[in-house]
PDB file of C-alpha atoms in Angstrom:
ATOM      1  CA  MET A   1      54.832 130.187-217.344  1.00 46.00           C
ATOM      2  CA  LYS A   2      56.645 131.289-214.202  1.00 42.00           C
ATOM      3  CA  LYS A   3      57.049 134.818-215.603  1.00 44.00           C
ATOM      4  CA  ILE A   4      53.308 134.994-216.385  1.00 42.00           C
ATOM      5  CA  ALA A   5      52.448 133.938-212.824  1.00 40.00           C
ATOM      6  CA  ILE A   6      54.761 136.619-211.401  1.00 38.00           C
ATOM      7  CA  LEU A   7      53.203 139.235-213.711  1.00 37.00           C
ATOM      8  CA  ILE A   8      49.667 138.270-212.613  1.00 35.00           C
ATOM      9  CA  LEU A   9      50.696 138.446-208.939  1.00 36.00           C
ATOM     10  CA  THR A  10      52.327 141.860-209.464  1.00 37.00           C
ATOM     11  CA  LEU A  11      49.228 143.235-211.208  1.00 38.00           C
ATOM     12  CA  SER A  12      47.027 141.846-208.445  1.00 41.00           C
ATOM     13  CA  LEU A  13      49.119 143.545-205.760  1.00 38.00           C
ATOM     14  CA  TYR A  14      49.123 146.781-207.752  1.00 40.00           C
ATOM     15  CA  ASN A  15      45.333 146.747-208.089  1.00 43.00           C
ATOM     16  CA  SER A  16      44.954 146.056-204.365  1.00 43.00           C
ATOM     17  CA  PHE A  17      47.274 148.968-203.555  1.00 40.00           C
ATOM     18  CA  SER A  18      45.450 151.277-205.965  1.00 40.00           C
ATOM     19  CA  GLN A  19      42.088 150.394-204.438  1.00 45.00           C
ATOM     20  CA  SER A  20      43.250 151.532-201.037  1.00 49.00           C
ATOM     21  CA  LYS A  21      44.082 155.003-202.350  1.00 85.00           C
ATOM     22  CA  CYS A  22      40.628 156.336-203.300  1.00 95.00           C
ATOM     23  CA  GLY A  23      37.164 155.424-202.176  1.00 97.00           C
ATOM     24  CA  ILE A  24      34.082 156.009-200.074  1.00 97.00           C
ATOM     25  CA  ILE A  25      33.059 154.382-196.788  1.00 98.00           C
ATOM     26  CA  GLU A  26      29.493 154.741-195.511  1.00 97.00           C
ATOM     27  CA  TYR A  27      28.640 154.585-191.801  1.00 98.00           C
ATOM     28  CA  ASP A  28      25.539 154.188-189.672  1.00 96.00           C
ATOM     29  CA  PHE A  29      25.241 156.089-186.392  1.00 94.00           C
ATOM     30  CA  SER A  30      23.473 155.257-183.124  1.00 91.00           C
ATOM     31  CA  ILE A  31      23.307 156.225-179.455  1.00 86.00           C
ATOM     32  CA  ASP A  32      22.003 152.857-178.247  1.00 77.00           C
ATOM     33  CA  SER A  33      24.691 152.690-175.566  1.00 72.00           C
ATOM     34  CA  MET A  34      23.689 156.077-174.161  1.00 70.00           C
ATOM     35  CA  VAL A  35      20.044 154.982-173.922  1.00 70.00           C
ATOM     36  CA  ASN A  36      21.054 151.667-172.290  1.00 70.00           C
ATOM     37  CA  ILE A  37      23.198 153.471-169.697  1.00 68.00           C
ATOM     38  CA  MET A  38      20.274 155.743-168.789  1.00 68.00           C
ATOM     39  CA  GLU A  39      17.961 152.746-168.411  1.00 68.00           C
ATOM     40  CA  LYS A  40      20.423 150.883-166.165  1.00 67.00           C
ATOM     41  CA  LYS A  41      20.971 153.937-163.974  1.00 69.00           C
ATOM     42  CA  GLY A  42      17.251 154.652-163.767  1.00 69.00           C
ATOM     43  CA  ILE A  43      17.577 158.096-165.354  1.00 69.00           C
ATOM     44  CA  SER A  44      13.963 158.250-166.450  1.00 66.00           C
ATOM     45  CA  LYS A  45      13.313 161.943-167.086  1.00 66.00           C
ATOM     46  CA  PRO A  46      15.456 162.439-170.253  1.00 73.00           C
ATOM     47  CA  LEU A  47      15.192 158.773-171.327  1.00 74.00           C
ATOM     48  CA  LEU A  48      12.180 159.175-173.648  1.00 77.00           C
ATOM     49  CA  PHE A  49      13.812 162.219-175.236  1.00 78.00           C
ATOM     50  CA  MET A  50      17.047 160.301-175.917  1.00 82.00           C
ATOM     51  CA  LYS A  51      15.104 157.308-177.271  1.00 83.00           C
ATOM     52  CA  ASN A  52      13.470 159.646-179.777  1.00 85.00           C
ATOM     53  CA  VAL A  53      16.885 161.063-180.702  1.00 86.00           C
ATOM     54  CA  ASN A  54      18.163 157.508-181.157  1.00 85.00           C
ATOM     55  CA  ASN A  55      15.259 156.716-183.488  1.00 87.00           C
ATOM     56  CA  ALA A  56      16.169 159.800-185.497  1.00 90.00           C
ATOM     57  CA  ALA A  57      19.826 158.713-185.503  1.00 90.00           C
ATOM     58  CA  GLU A  58      18.817 155.608-187.455  1.00 89.00           C
ATOM     59  CA  GLU A  59      18.122 157.920-190.389  1.00 91.00           C
ATOM     60  CA  ILE A  60      21.594 159.483-190.246  1.00 93.00           C
ATOM     61  CA  LYS A  61      24.038 158.325-192.908  1.00 95.00           C
ATOM     62  CA  LEU A  62      27.670 159.406-192.876  1.00 97.00           C
ATOM     63  CA  GLN A  63      30.482 159.157-195.371  1.00 97.00           C
ATOM     64  CA  LEU A  64      34.275 159.104-195.298  1.00 98.00           C
ATOM     65  CA  MET A  65      35.614 159.955-198.744  1.00 97.00           C
ATOM     66  CA  PHE A  66      39.353 159.420-199.053  1.00 97.00           C
ATOM     67  CA  LYS A  67      41.934 160.244-201.688  1.00 94.00           C
ATOM     68  CA  ASN A  68      45.575 159.380-201.022  1.00 85.00           C
ATOM     69  CA  GLN A  69      46.342 161.006-197.647  1.00 88.00           C
ATOM     70  CA  THR A  70      43.380 163.421-197.645  1.00 95.00           C
ATOM     71  CA  ALA A  71      39.763 162.741-196.686  1.00 97.00           C
ATOM     72  CA  VAL A  72      36.475 164.359-195.719  1.00 97.00           C
ATOM     73  CA  PHE A  73      33.906 163.017-193.223  1.00 98.00           C
ATOM     74  CA  LYS A  74      30.357 164.356-193.388  1.00 96.00           C
ATOM     75  CA  ASN A  75      26.609 163.731-193.177  1.00 94.00           C
ATOM     76  CA  ILE A  76      25.160 162.595-196.501  1.00 93.00           C
ATOM     77  CA  ASN A  77      21.492 162.362-195.531  1.00 81.00           C
ATOM     78  CA  ASN A  78      20.112 165.815-194.802  1.00 76.00           C
ATOM     79  CA  MET A  79      16.509 165.010-195.724  1.00 83.00           C
ATOM     80  CA  ARG A  80      14.340 164.544-192.642  1.00 86.00           C
ATOM     81  CA  PRO A  81      11.638 161.849-192.965  1.00 85.00           C
ATOM     82  CA  ASP A  82       8.111 163.118-192.349  1.00 86.00           C
ATOM     83  CA  ASN A  83       7.667 160.812-189.358  1.00 87.00           C
ATOM     84  CA  ILE A  84      10.755 162.136-187.541  1.00 89.00           C
ATOM     85  CA  ASN A  85      10.540 165.249-185.354  1.00 90.00           C
ATOM     86  CA  LYS A  86      12.766 168.097-186.575  1.00 91.00           C
ATOM     87  CA  THR A  87      14.317 168.728-183.148  1.00 91.00           C
ATOM     88  CA  TYR A  88      15.294 165.067-182.697  1.00 90.00           C
ATOM     89  CA  PHE A  89      16.653 164.823-186.237  1.00 92.00           C
ATOM     90  CA  ASN A  90      18.778 167.976-185.955  1.00 91.00           C
ATOM     91  CA  LEU A  91      20.181 166.883-182.596  1.00 90.00           C
ATOM     92  CA  ALA A  92      21.064 163.453-183.995  1.00 92.00           C
ATOM     93  CA  LYS A  93      22.839 165.126-186.917  1.00 91.00           C
ATOM     94  CA  MET A  94      24.741 167.386-184.543  1.00 91.00           C
ATOM     95  CA  LEU A  95      25.833 164.445-182.386  1.00 91.00           C
ATOM     96  CA  ALA A  96      26.958 162.461-185.432  1.00 94.00           C
ATOM     97  CA  CYS A  97      28.851 165.217-187.272  1.00 94.00           C
ATOM     98  CA  SER A  98      27.898 168.882-186.998  1.00 90.00           C
ATOM     99  CA  ASN A  99      30.264 170.114-189.751  1.00 93.00           C
ATOM    100  CA  PRO A 100      32.208 168.358-192.515  1.00 96.00           C
ATOM    101  CA  LEU A 101      35.674 167.420-191.286  1.00 97.00           C
ATOM    102  CA  TYR A 102      38.686 167.645-193.610  1.00 98.00           C
ATOM    103  CA  TYR A 103      41.682 165.424-192.933  1.00 97.00           C
ATOM    104  CA  LYS A 104      45.246 165.862-194.127  1.00 94.00           C
ATOM    105  CA  LYS A 105      48.062 163.802-192.608  1.00 90.00           C
ATOM    106  CA  ASP A 106      47.690 164.290-188.828  1.00 91.00           C
ATOM    107  CA  SER A 107      45.498 167.410-188.991  1.00 95.00           C
ATOM    108  CA  VAL A 108      41.751 167.964-189.216  1.00 97.00           C
ATOM    109  CA  GLN A 109      39.847 171.118-190.186  1.00 97.00           C
ATOM    110  CA  LYS A 110      36.247 172.264-190.088  1.00 96.00           C
ATOM    111  CA  LYS A 111      34.534 175.414-191.337  1.00 94.00           C
ATOM    112  CA  VAL A 112      32.192 177.223-188.948  1.00 92.00           C
ATOM    113  CA  SER A 113      30.309 180.511-188.779  1.00 89.00           C
ATOM    114  CA  GLN A 114      30.269 182.782-185.746  1.00 85.00           C
ATOM    115  CA  ASN A 115      28.669 186.247-185.646  1.00 83.00           C
ATOM    116  CA  GLY A 116      28.370 186.258-189.423  1.00 86.00           C
ATOM    117  CA  LYS A 117      32.056 185.495-189.934  1.00 92.00           C
ATOM    118  CA  ALA A 118      33.537 182.341-191.471  1.00 94.00           C
ATOM    119  CA  TYR A 119      36.323 180.501-189.657  1.00 96.00           C
ATOM    120  CA  VAL A 120      38.440 177.483-190.509  1.00 96.00           C
ATOM    121  CA  VAL A 121      39.211 175.675-187.250  1.00 96.00           C
ATOM    122  CA  ASN A 122      42.515 173.769-187.239  1.00 97.00           C
ATOM    123  CA  GLY A 123      43.010 170.779-184.973  1.00 95.00           C
ATOM    124  CA  LYS A 124      44.755 167.440-184.677  1.00 95.00           C
ATOM    125  CA  ILE A 125      43.518 163.958-185.508  1.00 94.00           C
ATOM    126  CA  ALA A 126      42.310 162.418-182.223  1.00 92.00           C
ATOM    127  CA  PRO A 127      43.513 160.848-180.029  1.00 92.00           C
ATOM    128  CA  SER A 128      47.283 160.598-179.598  1.00 87.00           C
ATOM    129  CA  ASN A 129      47.384 157.685-177.150  1.00 93.00           C
ATOM    130  CA  TRP A 130      45.933 154.632-178.895  1.00 97.00           C
ATOM    131  CA  ILE A 131      46.707 151.224-177.395  1.00 97.00           C
ATOM    132  CA  ILE A 132      46.468 148.483-180.046  1.00 97.00           C
ATOM    133  CA  THR A 133      45.201 145.173-178.646  1.00 97.00           C
ATOM    134  CA  LYS A 134      45.322 141.593-179.919  1.00 97.00           C
ATOM    135  CA  GLU A 135      41.527 141.372-180.285  1.00 98.00           C
ATOM    136  CA  SER A 136      40.126 141.101-183.793  1.00 98.00           C
ATOM    137  CA  LYS A 137      36.809 140.684-185.593  1.00 98.00           C
ATOM    138  CA  LYS A 138      35.399 141.045-189.087  1.00 98.00           C
ATOM    139  CA  ILE A 139      33.431 144.110-190.135  1.00 98.00           C
ATOM    140  CA  ILE A 140      31.795 144.020-193.587  1.00 97.00           C
ATOM    141  CA  GLY A 141      34.248 141.338-194.601  1.00 97.00           C
ATOM    142  CA  TYR A 142      37.443 143.026-193.411  1.00 98.00           C
ATOM    143  CA  ASN A 143      39.599 141.739-190.585  1.00 98.00           C
ATOM    144  CA  CYS A 144      39.763 144.498-187.969  1.00 98.00           C
ATOM    145  CA  ILE A 145      41.906 144.992-184.879  1.00 98.00           C
ATOM    146  CA  LYS A 146      40.724 146.650-181.663  1.00 98.00           C
ATOM    147  CA  ALA A 147      42.420 149.795-180.336  1.00 98.00           C
ATOM    148  CA  THR A 148      41.508 151.758-177.216  1.00 97.00           C
ATOM    149  CA  SER A 149      42.208 155.210-175.844  1.00 96.00           C
ATOM    150  CA  LYS A 150      41.610 156.458-172.307  1.00 91.00           C
ATOM    151  CA  ARG A 151      41.066 160.003-171.049  1.00 83.00           C
ATOM    152  CA  THR A 152      39.918 161.402-167.724  1.00 80.00           C
ATOM    153  CA  ILE A 153      37.237 164.085-167.449  1.00 70.00           C
ATOM    154  CA  LYS A 154      36.137 165.318-164.018  1.00 70.00           C
ATOM    155  CA  GLY A 155      37.648 162.259-162.388  1.00 74.00           C
ATOM    156  CA  LYS A 156      35.865 159.800-164.684  1.00 75.00           C
ATOM    157  CA  ASN A 157      37.726 157.512-167.070  1.00 81.00           C
ATOM    158  CA  LEU A 158      36.278 157.558-170.578  1.00 83.00           C
ATOM    159  CA  ILE A 159      37.393 154.872-173.016  1.00 90.00           C
ATOM    160  CA  THR A 160      37.175 155.243-176.788  1.00 95.00           C
ATOM    161  CA  THR A 161      37.197 151.992-178.763  1.00 97.00           C
ATOM    162  CA  ALA A 162      38.093 151.718-182.436  1.00 98.00           C
ATOM    163  CA  TRP A 163      38.224 148.753-184.795  1.00 98.00           C
ATOM    164  CA  PHE A 164      40.563 149.418-187.721  1.00 98.00           C
ATOM    165  CA  ALA A 165      41.310 147.491-190.918  1.00 98.00           C
ATOM    166  CA  PRO A 166      45.087 147.168-191.482  1.00 97.00           C
ATOM    167  CA  SER A 167      44.491 146.091-195.105  1.00 96.00           C
ATOM    168  CA  ILE A 168      43.129 149.556-195.943  1.00 96.00           C
ATOM    169  CA  LYS A 169      46.071 151.867-195.363  1.00 93.00           C
ATOM    170  CA  ILE A 170      44.086 155.036-194.642  1.00 94.00           C
ATOM    171  CA  PRO A 171      44.869 156.553-191.196  1.00 95.00           C
ATOM    172  CA  TYR A 172      41.432 158.129-190.712  1.00 97.00           C
ATOM    173  CA  GLY A 173      37.991 157.342-189.339  1.00 97.00           C
ATOM    174  CA  PRO A 174      34.709 158.946-188.219  1.00 97.00           C
ATOM    175  CA  ASN A 175      34.333 162.276-186.416  1.00 95.00           C
ATOM    176  CA  GLY A 176      37.957 163.481-186.513  1.00 95.00           C
ATOM    177  CA  TYR A 177      39.413 160.230-185.181  1.00 96.00           C
ATOM    178  CA  GLY A 178      42.311 158.338-186.742  1.00 96.00           C
ATOM    179  CA  GLY A 179      46.052 157.948-186.426  1.00 95.00           C
ATOM    180  CA  LEU A 180      45.935 154.145-186.625  1.00 97.00           C
ATOM    181  CA  PRO A 181      47.670 151.920-189.221  1.00 96.00           C
ATOM    182  CA  GLY A 182      44.407 151.376-191.091  1.00 96.00           C
ATOM    183  CA  VAL A 183      40.995 152.950-191.579  1.00 97.00           C
ATOM    184  CA  ILE A 184      38.563 152.865-188.621  1.00 98.00           C
ATOM    185  CA  LEU A 185      35.454 150.881-189.551  1.00 98.00           C
ATOM    186  CA  GLU A 186      33.844 151.037-186.110  1.00 98.00           C
ATOM    187  CA  LEU A 187      34.174 153.728-183.448  1.00 97.00           C
ATOM    188  CA  ASN A 188      32.558 153.729-180.017  1.00 95.00           C
ATOM    189  CA  LEU A 189      32.897 157.245-178.675  1.00 89.00           C
ATOM    190  CA  ASN A 190      31.210 158.496-175.489  1.00 80.00           C
ATOM    191  CA  ALA A 191      28.361 155.968-175.888  1.00 82.00           C
ATOM    192  CA  THR A 192      27.862 156.888-179.541  1.00 91.00           C
ATOM    193  CA  LEU A 193      28.602 154.321-182.235  1.00 94.00           C
ATOM    194  CA  TYR A 194      29.775 154.727-185.817  1.00 97.00           C
ATOM    195  CA  LYS A 195      29.786 151.519-187.861  1.00 97.00           C
ATOM    196  CA  ALA A 196      30.791 151.064-191.490  1.00 98.00           C
ATOM    197  CA  THR A 197      28.141 149.497-193.711  1.00 97.00           C
ATOM    198  CA  LYS A 198      29.737 149.732-197.145  1.00 96.00           C
ATOM    199  CA  ILE A 199      33.111 150.360-198.806  1.00 97.00           C
ATOM    200  CA  LYS A 200      33.478 151.327-202.435  1.00 96.00           C
ATOM    201  CA  PHE A 201      36.932 151.642-203.992  1.00 95.00           C
ATOM    202  CA  LEU A 202      37.204 154.043-206.919  1.00 95.00           C
ATOM    203  CA  LYS A 203      39.848 155.045-209.427  1.00 92.00           C
ATOM    204  CA  GLN A 204      39.246 158.700-208.571  1.00 93.00           C
ATOM    205  CA  VAL A 205      37.190 160.807-206.162  1.00 94.00           C
ATOM    206  CA  SER A 206      36.662 164.542-205.953  1.00 92.00           C
ATOM    207  CA  ILE A 207      36.972 166.129-202.507  1.00 93.00           C
ATOM    208  CA  GLU A 208      35.516 169.619-202.463  1.00 91.00           C
ATOM    209  CA  PRO A 209      37.711 172.344-200.918  1.00 92.00           C
ATOM    210  CA  ILE A 210      36.857 173.528-197.426  1.00 95.00           C
ATOM    211  CA  GLY A 211      36.425 177.125-198.583  1.00 93.00           C
ATOM    212  CA  GLN A 212      37.632 180.453-197.267  1.00 94.00           C
ATOM    213  CA  GLY A 213      37.649 181.563-193.652  1.00 95.00           C
ATOM    214  CA  LYS A 214      39.855 183.035-190.979  1.00 94.00           C
ATOM    215  CA  GLN A 215      42.297 180.379-189.753  1.00 96.00           C
ATOM    216  CA  ILE A 216      41.995 179.749-185.997  1.00 95.00           C
ATOM    217  CA  SER A 217      42.980 177.020-183.542  1.00 95.00           C
ATOM    218  CA  GLU A 218      40.583 174.807-181.560  1.00 92.00           C
ATOM    219  CA  GLU A 219      41.484 176.819-178.447  1.00 93.00           C
ATOM    220  CA  GLU A 220      40.553 180.083-180.169  1.00 93.00           C
ATOM    221  CA  TYR A 221      37.288 178.568-181.399  1.00 90.00           C
ATOM    222  CA  SER A 222      36.456 177.391-177.876  1.00 88.00           C
ATOM    223  CA  LYS A 223      37.108 180.921-176.612  1.00 89.00           C
ATOM    224  CA  LEU A 224      34.785 182.363-179.284  1.00 86.00           C
ATOM    225  CA  ASN A 225      32.034 179.960-178.206  1.00 82.00           C
ATOM    226  CA  THR A 226      32.506 180.921-174.549  1.00 83.00           C
ATOM    227  CA  GLU A 227      32.295 184.620-175.385  1.00 79.00           C
ATOM    228  CA  GLN A 228      29.148 184.032-177.440  1.00 75.00           C
ATOM    229  CA  LEU A 229      27.552 182.067-174.593  1.00 73.00           C
ATOM    230  CA  ASN A 230      28.387 184.818-172.071  1.00 76.00           C
ATOM    231  CA  LYS A 231      26.820 187.448-174.346  1.00 71.00           C
ATOM    232  CA  PHE A 232      23.693 185.319-174.618  1.00 61.00           C
ATOM    233  CA  LYS A 233      23.486 184.952-170.819  1.00 62.00           C
ATOM    234  CA  GLU A 234      23.857 188.716-170.391  1.00 66.00           C
ATOM    235  CA  ALA A 235      21.142 189.376-172.976  1.00 65.00           C
ATOM    236  CA  ILE A 236      18.554 187.217-171.178  1.00 65.00           C
ATOM    237  CA  LYS A 237      19.199 188.555-167.679  1.00 61.00           C
TER     238      LYS A 237
END
């Protein structure tokens, strides 16, 4: 009887471990915080515009598909509802995730096009300075722990907040963020919010390859964008 109990426990632990290896997490996206900040500061001129973008953001659905130590994060709802303005919908999509992001260990890649050429941009999982706190809460049934990261831009301190699930040993999350001892189920980034709504564990998933393109760094991609912007400014002078 004791041997049977040990066998059942072993199989249970094995199944739990296997579940954490492959699966799909779906996320909602919103910019409620951005709209609230504008209202509090009395920034009225762009407020209506951002409220419309936020309404469009409610239609955005995102997905993190993971397999072992690889994953891809992308938009999964590209169909615009008839009652949502195209401009607002496209901007919401861009804010949420402009290109599919491919994760492998501590790196992240995205494929972009510039001047008719395809590039694969290579970067690092962000950020590198998480501080794990003692705060916890449940998100879709999973116990999550709060982690924060601080950076300074133009003298202003910006804090990124993540809630990760230690029971799901996947070091990734939305929008190129990760590096924590568990998958990120909620991410508050620059007044935008990603929140997991569903997790489905699978025996196998198929992650499509990123495709061909010239390999460049994030710095090189930023330089390409700057050059393109300067050419545009020259053309409209």
